[in-house]
Coordinates of C-alpha atoms in Angstrom, one line a residue:
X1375 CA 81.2 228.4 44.5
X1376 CA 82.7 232.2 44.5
X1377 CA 85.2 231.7 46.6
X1378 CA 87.5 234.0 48.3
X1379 CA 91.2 234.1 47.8
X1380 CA 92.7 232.7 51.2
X1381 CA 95.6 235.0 52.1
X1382 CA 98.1 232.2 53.4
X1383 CA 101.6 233.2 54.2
X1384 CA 103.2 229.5 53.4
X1385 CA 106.0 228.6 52.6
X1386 CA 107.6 227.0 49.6
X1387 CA 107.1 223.1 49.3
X1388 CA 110.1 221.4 50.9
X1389 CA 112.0 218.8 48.8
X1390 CA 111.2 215.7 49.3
X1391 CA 114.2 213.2 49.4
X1392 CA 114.6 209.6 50.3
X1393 CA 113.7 210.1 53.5
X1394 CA 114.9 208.4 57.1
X1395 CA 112.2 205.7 58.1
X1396 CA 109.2 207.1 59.4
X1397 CA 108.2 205.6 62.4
X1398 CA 103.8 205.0 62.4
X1399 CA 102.3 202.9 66.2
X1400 CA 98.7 201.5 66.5
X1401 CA 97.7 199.7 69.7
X1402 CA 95.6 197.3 69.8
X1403 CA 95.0 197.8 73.2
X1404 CA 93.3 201.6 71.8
X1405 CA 89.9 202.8 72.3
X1406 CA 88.2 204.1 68.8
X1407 CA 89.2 208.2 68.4
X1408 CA 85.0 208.4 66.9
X1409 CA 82.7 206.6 64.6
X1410 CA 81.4 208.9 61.4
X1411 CA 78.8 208.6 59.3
X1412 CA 77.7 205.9 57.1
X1413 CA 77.7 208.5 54.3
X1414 CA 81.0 210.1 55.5
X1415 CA 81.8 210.5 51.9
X1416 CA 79.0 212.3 50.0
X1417 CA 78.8 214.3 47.0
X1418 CA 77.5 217.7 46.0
X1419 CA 75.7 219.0 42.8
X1420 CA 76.1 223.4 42.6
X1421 CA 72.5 224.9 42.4
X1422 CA 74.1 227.2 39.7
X1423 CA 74.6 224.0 37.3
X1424 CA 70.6 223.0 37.8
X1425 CA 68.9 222.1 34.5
X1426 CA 73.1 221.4 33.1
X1427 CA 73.6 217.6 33.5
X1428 CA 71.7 215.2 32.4
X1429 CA 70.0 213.0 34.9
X1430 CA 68.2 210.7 32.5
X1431 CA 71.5 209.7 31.4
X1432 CA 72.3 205.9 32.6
X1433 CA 76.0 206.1 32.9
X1434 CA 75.5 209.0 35.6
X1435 CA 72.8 207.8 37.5
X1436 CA 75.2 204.1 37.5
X1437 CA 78.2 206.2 38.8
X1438 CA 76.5 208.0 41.5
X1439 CA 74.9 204.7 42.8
X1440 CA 78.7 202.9 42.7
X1441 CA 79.1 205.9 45.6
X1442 CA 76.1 205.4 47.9
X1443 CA 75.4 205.1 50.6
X1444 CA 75.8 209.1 50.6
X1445 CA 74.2 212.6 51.2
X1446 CA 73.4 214.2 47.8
X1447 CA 73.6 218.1 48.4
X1448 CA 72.3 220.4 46.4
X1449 CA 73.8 224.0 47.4
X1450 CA 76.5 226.5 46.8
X1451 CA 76.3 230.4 46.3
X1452 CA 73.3 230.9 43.9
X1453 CA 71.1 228.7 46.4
X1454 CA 70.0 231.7 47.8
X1455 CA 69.0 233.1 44.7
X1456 CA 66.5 230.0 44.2
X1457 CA 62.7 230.1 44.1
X1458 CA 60.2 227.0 43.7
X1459 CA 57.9 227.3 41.5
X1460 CA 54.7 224.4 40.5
X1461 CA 54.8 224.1 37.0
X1462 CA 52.1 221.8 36.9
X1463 CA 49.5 223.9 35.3
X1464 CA 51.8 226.1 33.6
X1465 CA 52.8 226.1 30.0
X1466 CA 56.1 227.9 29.9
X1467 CA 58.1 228.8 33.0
X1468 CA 60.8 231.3 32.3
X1469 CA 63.8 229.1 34.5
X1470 CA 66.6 231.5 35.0
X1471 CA 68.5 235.1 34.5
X1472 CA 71.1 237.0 36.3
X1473 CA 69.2 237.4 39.7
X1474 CA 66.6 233.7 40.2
X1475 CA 66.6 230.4 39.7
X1476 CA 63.6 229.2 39.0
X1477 CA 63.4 225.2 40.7
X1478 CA 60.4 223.8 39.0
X1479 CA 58.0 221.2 40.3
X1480 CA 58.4 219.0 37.5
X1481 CA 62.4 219.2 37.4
X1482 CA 62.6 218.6 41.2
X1483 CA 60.8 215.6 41.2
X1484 CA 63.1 214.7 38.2
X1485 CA 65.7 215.1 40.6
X1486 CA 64.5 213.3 43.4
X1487 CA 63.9 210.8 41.4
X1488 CA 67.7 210.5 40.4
X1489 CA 68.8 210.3 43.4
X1490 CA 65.9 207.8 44.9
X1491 CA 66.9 205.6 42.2
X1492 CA 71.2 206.2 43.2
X1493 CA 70.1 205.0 46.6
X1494 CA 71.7 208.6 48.0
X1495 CA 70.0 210.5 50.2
X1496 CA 69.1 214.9 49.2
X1497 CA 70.5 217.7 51.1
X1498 CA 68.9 220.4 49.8
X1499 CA 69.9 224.2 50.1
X1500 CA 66.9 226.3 50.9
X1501 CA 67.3 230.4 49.5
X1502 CA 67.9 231.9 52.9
X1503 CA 68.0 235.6 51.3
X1504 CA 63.8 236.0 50.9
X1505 CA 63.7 238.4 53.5
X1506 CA 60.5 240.4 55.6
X1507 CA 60.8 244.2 55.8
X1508 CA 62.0 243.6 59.4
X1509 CA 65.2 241.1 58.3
X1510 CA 63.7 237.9 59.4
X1511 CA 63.3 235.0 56.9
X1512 CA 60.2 234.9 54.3
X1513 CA 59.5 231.4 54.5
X1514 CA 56.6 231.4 52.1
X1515 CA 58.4 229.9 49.2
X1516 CA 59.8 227.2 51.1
X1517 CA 57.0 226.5 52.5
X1518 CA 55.3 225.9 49.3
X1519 CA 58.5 223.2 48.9
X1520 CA 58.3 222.0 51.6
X1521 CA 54.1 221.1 51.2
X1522 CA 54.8 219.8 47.6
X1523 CA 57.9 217.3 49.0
X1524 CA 55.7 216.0 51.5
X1525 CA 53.1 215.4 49.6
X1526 CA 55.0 213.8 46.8
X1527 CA 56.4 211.2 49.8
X1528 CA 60.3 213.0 49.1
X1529 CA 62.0 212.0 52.1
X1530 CA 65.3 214.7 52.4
X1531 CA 67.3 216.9 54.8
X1532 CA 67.7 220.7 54.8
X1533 CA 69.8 223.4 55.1
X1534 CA 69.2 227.5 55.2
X1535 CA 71.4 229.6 53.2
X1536 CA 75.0 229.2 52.3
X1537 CA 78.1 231.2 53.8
X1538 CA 76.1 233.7 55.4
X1539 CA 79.5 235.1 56.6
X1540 CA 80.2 236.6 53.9
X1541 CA 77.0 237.7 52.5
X1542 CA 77.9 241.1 52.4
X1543 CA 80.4 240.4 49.4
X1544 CA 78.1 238.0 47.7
X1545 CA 75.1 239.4 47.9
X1546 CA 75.8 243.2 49.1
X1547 CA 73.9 242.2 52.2
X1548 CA 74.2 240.7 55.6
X1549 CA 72.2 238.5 58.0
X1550 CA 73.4 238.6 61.5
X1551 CA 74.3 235.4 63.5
X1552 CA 71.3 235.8 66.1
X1553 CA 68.8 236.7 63.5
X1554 CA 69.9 233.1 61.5
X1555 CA 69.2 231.5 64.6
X1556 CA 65.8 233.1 64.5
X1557 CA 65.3 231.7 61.0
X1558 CA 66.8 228.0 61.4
X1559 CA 64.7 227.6 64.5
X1560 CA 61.2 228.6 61.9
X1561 CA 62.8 225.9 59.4
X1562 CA 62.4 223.2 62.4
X1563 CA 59.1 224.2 63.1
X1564 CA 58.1 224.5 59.8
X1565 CA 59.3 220.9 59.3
X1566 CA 57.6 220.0 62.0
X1567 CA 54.6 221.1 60.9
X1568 CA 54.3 219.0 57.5
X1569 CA 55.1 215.9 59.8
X1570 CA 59.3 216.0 58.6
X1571 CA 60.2 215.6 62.3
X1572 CA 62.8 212.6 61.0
X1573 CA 64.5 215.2 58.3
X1574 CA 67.7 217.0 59.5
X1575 CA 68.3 220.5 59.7
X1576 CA 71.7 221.7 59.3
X1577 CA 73.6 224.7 59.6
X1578 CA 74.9 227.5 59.0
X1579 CA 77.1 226.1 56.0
X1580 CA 80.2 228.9 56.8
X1581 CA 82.6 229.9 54.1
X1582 CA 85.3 230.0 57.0
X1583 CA 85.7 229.8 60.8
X1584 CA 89.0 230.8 62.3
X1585 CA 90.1 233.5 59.7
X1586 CA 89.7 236.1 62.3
X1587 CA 87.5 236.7 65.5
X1588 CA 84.7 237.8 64.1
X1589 CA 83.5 234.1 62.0
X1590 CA 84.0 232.4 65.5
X1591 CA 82.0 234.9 67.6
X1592 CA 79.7 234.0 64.0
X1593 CA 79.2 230.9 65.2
X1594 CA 79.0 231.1 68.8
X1595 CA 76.5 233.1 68.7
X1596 CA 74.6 231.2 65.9
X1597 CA 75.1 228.0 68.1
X1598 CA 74.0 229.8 71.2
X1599 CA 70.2 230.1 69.7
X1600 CA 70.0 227.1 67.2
X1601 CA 71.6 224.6 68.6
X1602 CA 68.2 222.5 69.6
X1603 CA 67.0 223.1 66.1
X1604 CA 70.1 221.4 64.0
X1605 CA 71.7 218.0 63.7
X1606 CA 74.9 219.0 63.0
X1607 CA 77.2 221.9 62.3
X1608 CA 78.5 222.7 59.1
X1609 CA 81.0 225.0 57.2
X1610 CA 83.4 225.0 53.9
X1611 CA 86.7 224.4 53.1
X1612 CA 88.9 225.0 50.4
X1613 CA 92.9 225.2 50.4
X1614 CA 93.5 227.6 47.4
X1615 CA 92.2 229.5 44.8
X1616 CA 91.5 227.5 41.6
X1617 CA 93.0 230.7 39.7
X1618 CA 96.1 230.9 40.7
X1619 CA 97.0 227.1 41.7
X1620 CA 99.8 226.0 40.9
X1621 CA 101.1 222.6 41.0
X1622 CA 103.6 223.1 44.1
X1623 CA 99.9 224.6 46.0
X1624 CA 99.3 220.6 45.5
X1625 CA 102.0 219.4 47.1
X1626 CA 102.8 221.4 50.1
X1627 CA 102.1 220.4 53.4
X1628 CA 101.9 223.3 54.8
X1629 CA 98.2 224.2 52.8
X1630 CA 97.7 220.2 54.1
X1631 CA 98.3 221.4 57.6
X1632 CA 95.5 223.6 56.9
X1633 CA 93.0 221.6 56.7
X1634 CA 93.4 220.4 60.5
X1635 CA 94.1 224.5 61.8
X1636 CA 90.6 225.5 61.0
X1637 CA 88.9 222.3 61.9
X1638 CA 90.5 222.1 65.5
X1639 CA 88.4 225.6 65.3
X1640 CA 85.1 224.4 64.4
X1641 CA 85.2 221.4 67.1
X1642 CA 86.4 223.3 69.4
X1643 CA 83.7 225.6 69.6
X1644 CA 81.0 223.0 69.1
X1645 CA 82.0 220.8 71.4
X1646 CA 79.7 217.8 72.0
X1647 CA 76.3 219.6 71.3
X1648 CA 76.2 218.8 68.0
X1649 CA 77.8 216.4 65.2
X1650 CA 80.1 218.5 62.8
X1651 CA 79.9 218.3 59.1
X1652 CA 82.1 219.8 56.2
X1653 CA 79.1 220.3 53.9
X1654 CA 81.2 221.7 50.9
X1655 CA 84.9 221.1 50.2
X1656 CA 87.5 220.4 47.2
X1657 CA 90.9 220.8 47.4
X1658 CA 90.6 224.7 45.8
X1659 CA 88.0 227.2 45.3
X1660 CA 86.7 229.7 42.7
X1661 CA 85.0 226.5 40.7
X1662 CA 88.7 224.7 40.8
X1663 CA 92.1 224.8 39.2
X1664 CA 91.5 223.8 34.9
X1665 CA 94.0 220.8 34.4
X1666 CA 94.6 220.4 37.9
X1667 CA 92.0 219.7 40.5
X1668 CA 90.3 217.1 38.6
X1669 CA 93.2 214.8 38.3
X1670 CA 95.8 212.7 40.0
X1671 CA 97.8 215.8 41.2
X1672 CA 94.4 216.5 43.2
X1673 CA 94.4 212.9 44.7
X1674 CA 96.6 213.9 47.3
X1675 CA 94.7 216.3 49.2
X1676 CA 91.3 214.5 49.0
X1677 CA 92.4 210.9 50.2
X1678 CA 94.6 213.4 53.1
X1679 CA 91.0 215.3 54.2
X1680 CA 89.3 212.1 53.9
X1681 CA 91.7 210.4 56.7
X1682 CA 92.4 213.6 58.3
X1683 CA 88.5 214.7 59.2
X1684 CA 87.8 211.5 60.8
X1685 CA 90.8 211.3 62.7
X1686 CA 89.2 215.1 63.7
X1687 CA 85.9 213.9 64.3
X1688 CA 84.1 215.0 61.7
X1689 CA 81.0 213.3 61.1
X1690 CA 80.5 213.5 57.4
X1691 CA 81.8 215.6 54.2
X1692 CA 80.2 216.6 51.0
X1693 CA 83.0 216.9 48.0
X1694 CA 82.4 219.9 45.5
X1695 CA 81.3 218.4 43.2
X1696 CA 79.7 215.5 41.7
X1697 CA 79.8 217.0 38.1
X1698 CA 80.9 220.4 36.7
X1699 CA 83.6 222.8 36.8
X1700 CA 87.0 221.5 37.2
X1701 CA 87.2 220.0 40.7
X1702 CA 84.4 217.5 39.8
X1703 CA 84.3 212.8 40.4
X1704 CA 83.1 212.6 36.9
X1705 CA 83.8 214.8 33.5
X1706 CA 81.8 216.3 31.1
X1707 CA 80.9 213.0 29.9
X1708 CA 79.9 211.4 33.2
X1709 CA 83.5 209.3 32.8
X1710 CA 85.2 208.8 36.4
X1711 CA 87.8 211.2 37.0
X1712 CA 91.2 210.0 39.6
X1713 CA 88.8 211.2 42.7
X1714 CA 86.2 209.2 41.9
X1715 CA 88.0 205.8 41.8
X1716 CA 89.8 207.2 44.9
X1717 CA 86.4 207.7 46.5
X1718 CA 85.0 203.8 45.7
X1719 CA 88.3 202.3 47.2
X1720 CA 87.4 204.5 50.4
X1721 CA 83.8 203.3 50.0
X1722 CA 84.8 199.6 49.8
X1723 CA 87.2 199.4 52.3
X1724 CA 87.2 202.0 55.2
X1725 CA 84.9 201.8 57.9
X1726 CA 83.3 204.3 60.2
X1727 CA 85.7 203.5 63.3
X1728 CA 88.3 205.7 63.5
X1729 CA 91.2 204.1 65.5
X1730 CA 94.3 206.5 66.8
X1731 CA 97.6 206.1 64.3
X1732 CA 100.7 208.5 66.3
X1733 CA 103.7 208.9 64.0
X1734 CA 107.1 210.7 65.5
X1735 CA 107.3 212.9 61.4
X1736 CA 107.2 216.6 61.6
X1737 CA 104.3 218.0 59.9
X1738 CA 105.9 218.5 56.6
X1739 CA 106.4 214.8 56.7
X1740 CA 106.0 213.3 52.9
X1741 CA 104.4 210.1 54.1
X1742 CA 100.9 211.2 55.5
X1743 CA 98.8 208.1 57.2
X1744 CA 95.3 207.4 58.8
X1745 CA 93.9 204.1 60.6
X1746 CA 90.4 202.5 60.7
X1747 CA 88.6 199.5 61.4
X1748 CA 88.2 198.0 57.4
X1749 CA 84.8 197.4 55.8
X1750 CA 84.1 193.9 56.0
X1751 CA 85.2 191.6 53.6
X1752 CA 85.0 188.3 52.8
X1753 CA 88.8 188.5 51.8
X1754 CA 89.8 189.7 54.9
X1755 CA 87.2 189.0 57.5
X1756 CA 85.0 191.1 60.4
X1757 CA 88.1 192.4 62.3
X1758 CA 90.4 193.9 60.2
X1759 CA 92.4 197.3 60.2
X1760 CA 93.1 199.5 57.2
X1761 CA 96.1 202.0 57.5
X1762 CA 95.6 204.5 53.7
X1763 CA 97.8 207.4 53.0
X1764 CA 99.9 208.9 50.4
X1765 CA 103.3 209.8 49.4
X1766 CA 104.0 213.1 48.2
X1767 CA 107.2 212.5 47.6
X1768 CA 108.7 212.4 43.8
X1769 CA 111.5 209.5 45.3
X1770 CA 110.0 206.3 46.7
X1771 CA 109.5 206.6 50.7
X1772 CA 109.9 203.7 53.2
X1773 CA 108.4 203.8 57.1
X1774 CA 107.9 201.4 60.1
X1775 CA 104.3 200.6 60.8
X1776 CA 104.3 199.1 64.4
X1777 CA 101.6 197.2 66.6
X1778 CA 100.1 195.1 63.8
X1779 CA 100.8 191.6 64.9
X1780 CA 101.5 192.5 68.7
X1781 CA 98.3 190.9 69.8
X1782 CA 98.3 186.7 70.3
X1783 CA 96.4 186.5 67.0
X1784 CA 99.4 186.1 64.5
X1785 CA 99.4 188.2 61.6
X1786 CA 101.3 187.5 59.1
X1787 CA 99.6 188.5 55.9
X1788 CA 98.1 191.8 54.6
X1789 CA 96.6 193.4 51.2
X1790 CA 97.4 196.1 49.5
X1791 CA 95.7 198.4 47.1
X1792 CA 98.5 200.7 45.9
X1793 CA 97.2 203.8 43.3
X1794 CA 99.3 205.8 40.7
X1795 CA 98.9 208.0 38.0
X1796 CA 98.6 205.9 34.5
X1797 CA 101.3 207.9 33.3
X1798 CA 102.2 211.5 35.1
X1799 CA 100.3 213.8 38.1
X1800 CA 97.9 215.3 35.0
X1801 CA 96.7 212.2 34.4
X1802 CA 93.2 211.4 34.4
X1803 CA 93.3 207.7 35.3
X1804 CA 95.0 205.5 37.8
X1805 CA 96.4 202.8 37.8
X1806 CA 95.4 200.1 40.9
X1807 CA 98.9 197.7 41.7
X1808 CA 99.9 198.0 38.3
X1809 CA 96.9 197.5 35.9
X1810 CA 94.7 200.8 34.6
X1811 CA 91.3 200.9 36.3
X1812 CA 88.0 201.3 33.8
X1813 CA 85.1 200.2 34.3
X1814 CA 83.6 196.9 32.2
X1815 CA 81.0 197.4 28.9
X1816 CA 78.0 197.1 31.7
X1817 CA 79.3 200.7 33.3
X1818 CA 79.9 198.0 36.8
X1819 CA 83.7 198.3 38.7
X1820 CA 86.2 196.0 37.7
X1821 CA 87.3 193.6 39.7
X1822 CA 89.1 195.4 42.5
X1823 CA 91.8 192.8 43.7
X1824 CA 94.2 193.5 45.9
X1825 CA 97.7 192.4 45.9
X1826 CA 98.4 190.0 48.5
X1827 CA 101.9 190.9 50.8
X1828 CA 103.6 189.4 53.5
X1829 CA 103.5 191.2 56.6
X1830 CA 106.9 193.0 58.3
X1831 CA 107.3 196.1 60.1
X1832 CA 108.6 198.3 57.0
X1833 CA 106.8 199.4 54.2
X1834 CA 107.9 201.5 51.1
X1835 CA 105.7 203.5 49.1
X1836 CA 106.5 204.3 45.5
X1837 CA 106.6 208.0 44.2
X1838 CA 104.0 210.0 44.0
X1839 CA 101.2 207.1 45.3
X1840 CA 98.4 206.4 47.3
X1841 CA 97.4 203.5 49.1
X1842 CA 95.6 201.3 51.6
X1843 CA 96.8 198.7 53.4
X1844 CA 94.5 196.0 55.3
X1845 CA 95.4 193.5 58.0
X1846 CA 93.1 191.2 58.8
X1847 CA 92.3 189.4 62.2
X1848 CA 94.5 192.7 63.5
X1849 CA 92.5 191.9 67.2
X1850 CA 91.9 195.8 68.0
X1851 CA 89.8 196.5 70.6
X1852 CA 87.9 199.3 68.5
X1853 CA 87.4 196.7 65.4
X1854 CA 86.0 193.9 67.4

């Protein structure tokens, strides 16, 4: 993605000490805050790296499949400088330069066929920039996309465009909210029309809403003459710029705090009318931070948004990116990177009830935590909770967890998956309670044991850690 720099006035990280217990309350008396998608976690794949990876190769396809259930998006910038083209009778297509992308017939069913095979499910990016002489969209080319999907049986969801809202420094050009409207409400019917009634539209795929007046009033008025036509909202979000991170950016709250500012903006303007999606998002922009945002020092921020969103109400999120750049789940060699054994403990043991988890911490607090029914298990049963979270701390941190074991169900034992670097925050690996996680000759996970604890009402985290803690036969309301 071409991001913007975000011009932040923050301050600088605050030290981290051994800190006076934090004091964290569930009750199990709570109803659930929401319930988010089954593929709350998804991936993305940047339209500018199409024809780069190699999705013949077994080790990818195996590592994208150890994610699913999970959207697939393909999107970013240069989707709006993609055409389709049916190669099928053609000898030579010439695939790319400067100002197209040429998405052949032959490589998308290549791709669809990847990700049929993952068992994840394609949101694809449509080039919302063909434009008619009077500024509404072309659709001709999508059309012709559209036809061939359906008639190759590819069962996907769509989007229009990406960060129209700031066309006019991507592109030199600019499509108004009203007139996108216009446009999404053709993509429906045009769906419609080649019987994908079933697929989901979704829209408009913002850089940023709340940075001023004009990217809500954006929205609004976007919302005000699509909102029948789309499934759910979506926009981006990135903390920083990848070219001037530094490793403090990583650490301090206040870019953490963020996060919740501008998405307090996006629900509040939706509302109920539609479900809300972050459809592109890493921890910073501009194509990541080289030797940062793809290891454990970017941990942090995505287990934070992945607790922090649902405690928000946001339906599902698509992480930049699956492969590519320096903010991506696997390297160059389609290894797991930190985030991606991060994202299978998610997948494994969060589940899509969100439950409420107060805390009486500032917001520059160290210790950061999030509650939700667990995934079942037959370790720990139907009707457990999982409290996750991280210490950014560089000293260990201890805090009182109460209302686990209030209920006449007594609780008395718990598990614990506790993550830290192998060896420092530039670390590649993690290590889970102790032992380096890789995975076995047959490219399948390890065997992901937790360590069994005995339950009291303080808990102490080590430096610099992740981790998720699950009580089982908890008897919340919301989990049963």
């Amino acid at each position: 993605m071409r991001g913007i720099m975000l011009s932040l006035a923050l301050c600088l990280v605050p030290f981290f000490g051994l800190s006076e217990s934090l004091t964290y309350r569930l009750d199990p008396e709570s109803e659930a805050l929401f319930t988010v998608s089954d593929n709350f976690l998804s991936v993305a794949y940047d339209t500018w790296l199409l024809y780069a990876a190699d999705f013949s190769n077994p080790q990818f396809l195996q590592l994208v499949k150890l994610l699913s259930p999970m959207y697939f998006r393909i999107g970013g910038t240069t989707a709006d400088i993609v055409i389709f083209v049916d190669d099928s009778n053609t000898e030579q297509v010439h695939i790319r330069d400067d100002d197209v992308i040429i998405l052949t017939a032959s490589y998308w069913l290549e791709l669809t066929e990847f990700a049929k095979k993952a068992g994840v499910r394609i949101l694809f990016d449509l080039n919302s920039l063909t434009r008619n002489e009077d500024g509404s969209w072309n659709s001709e080319n999508a059309e012709q996309l559209i036809r061939f999907s359906r008639e190759n049986d590819i069962d996907l969801d769509w989007e229009l465009g990406n960060e129209p809202d700031i066309y006019y420094l991507t592109f030199n050009t600019s499509v108004s909210a009203n007139q996108l409207a216009q446009d999404y409400n053709k993509l429906r019917a045009l769906l419609d029309q080649y019987e994908y009634d079933s697929s989901y539209v979704v829209g408009p795929s913002m850089f940023d809403v709340g940075n001023g007046e004009g990217t809500k009033a954006y929205l609004r008025e976007f919302l005000s003459g699509a909102s029948s036509s789309i499934y759910a909202v979506s926009w981006h979000q990135y903390y920083f710029s990848g070219l001037t991170a530094t490793e403090a950016d990583f650490l301090n709250t206040d870019y953490f705090n963020f996060l919740e500012e501008r998405t307090k903006v996006v629900t509040g303007i939706v509302g109920s009318s539609n479900k809300v999606w972050l459809a592109e998002t890493s921890s910073c922009n501009n194509r990541g931070a080289e030797g940062k945002s793809d290891r454990f020092l970017a941990s942090f921020l995505w287990l934070d948004k992945l607790g922090l969103t649902a405690k928000l109400g946001v339906d599902l999120l698509v992480r930049q990116t699956i492969w590519g750049y320096n903010y991506p789940l696997l390297n160059n060699e389609y290894g797991p990177n930190s985030d991606w054994w991060i994202s299978i403990l998610h997948k494994k043991v969060v589940g899509s009830t969100v439950i409420p988890l107060t805390n009486d911490g500032e917001d520059s607090r160290p210790v950061r935590l999030y509650a939700q029914c667990a995934k079942s298990d037959s370790l720990w049963g139907d009707e457990a909770v999982v409290v996750f979270g991280l210490n950014l701390a560089d000293s260990p941190q201890t805090f009182t967890l109460s209302g686990i074991g209030a209920s006449d169900v007594d609780v008395s034992i718990g598990y614990l998956f506790e993550l830290t670097p192998e060896t420092d925050l530039y670390s590649n690996n993690v290590r889970l309670n102790g032992e380096v996680l890789s995975l076995t000759e047959d490219l399948e996970l390890p065997d992901l044991t937790p360590k069994l604890i005995e339950l009291n009402e303080e808990f102490t985290m080590p430096a610099h850690s992740l981790a998720f803690w699950i009580f089982p036969n908890a008897n919340f309301r919301a989990c049963s």
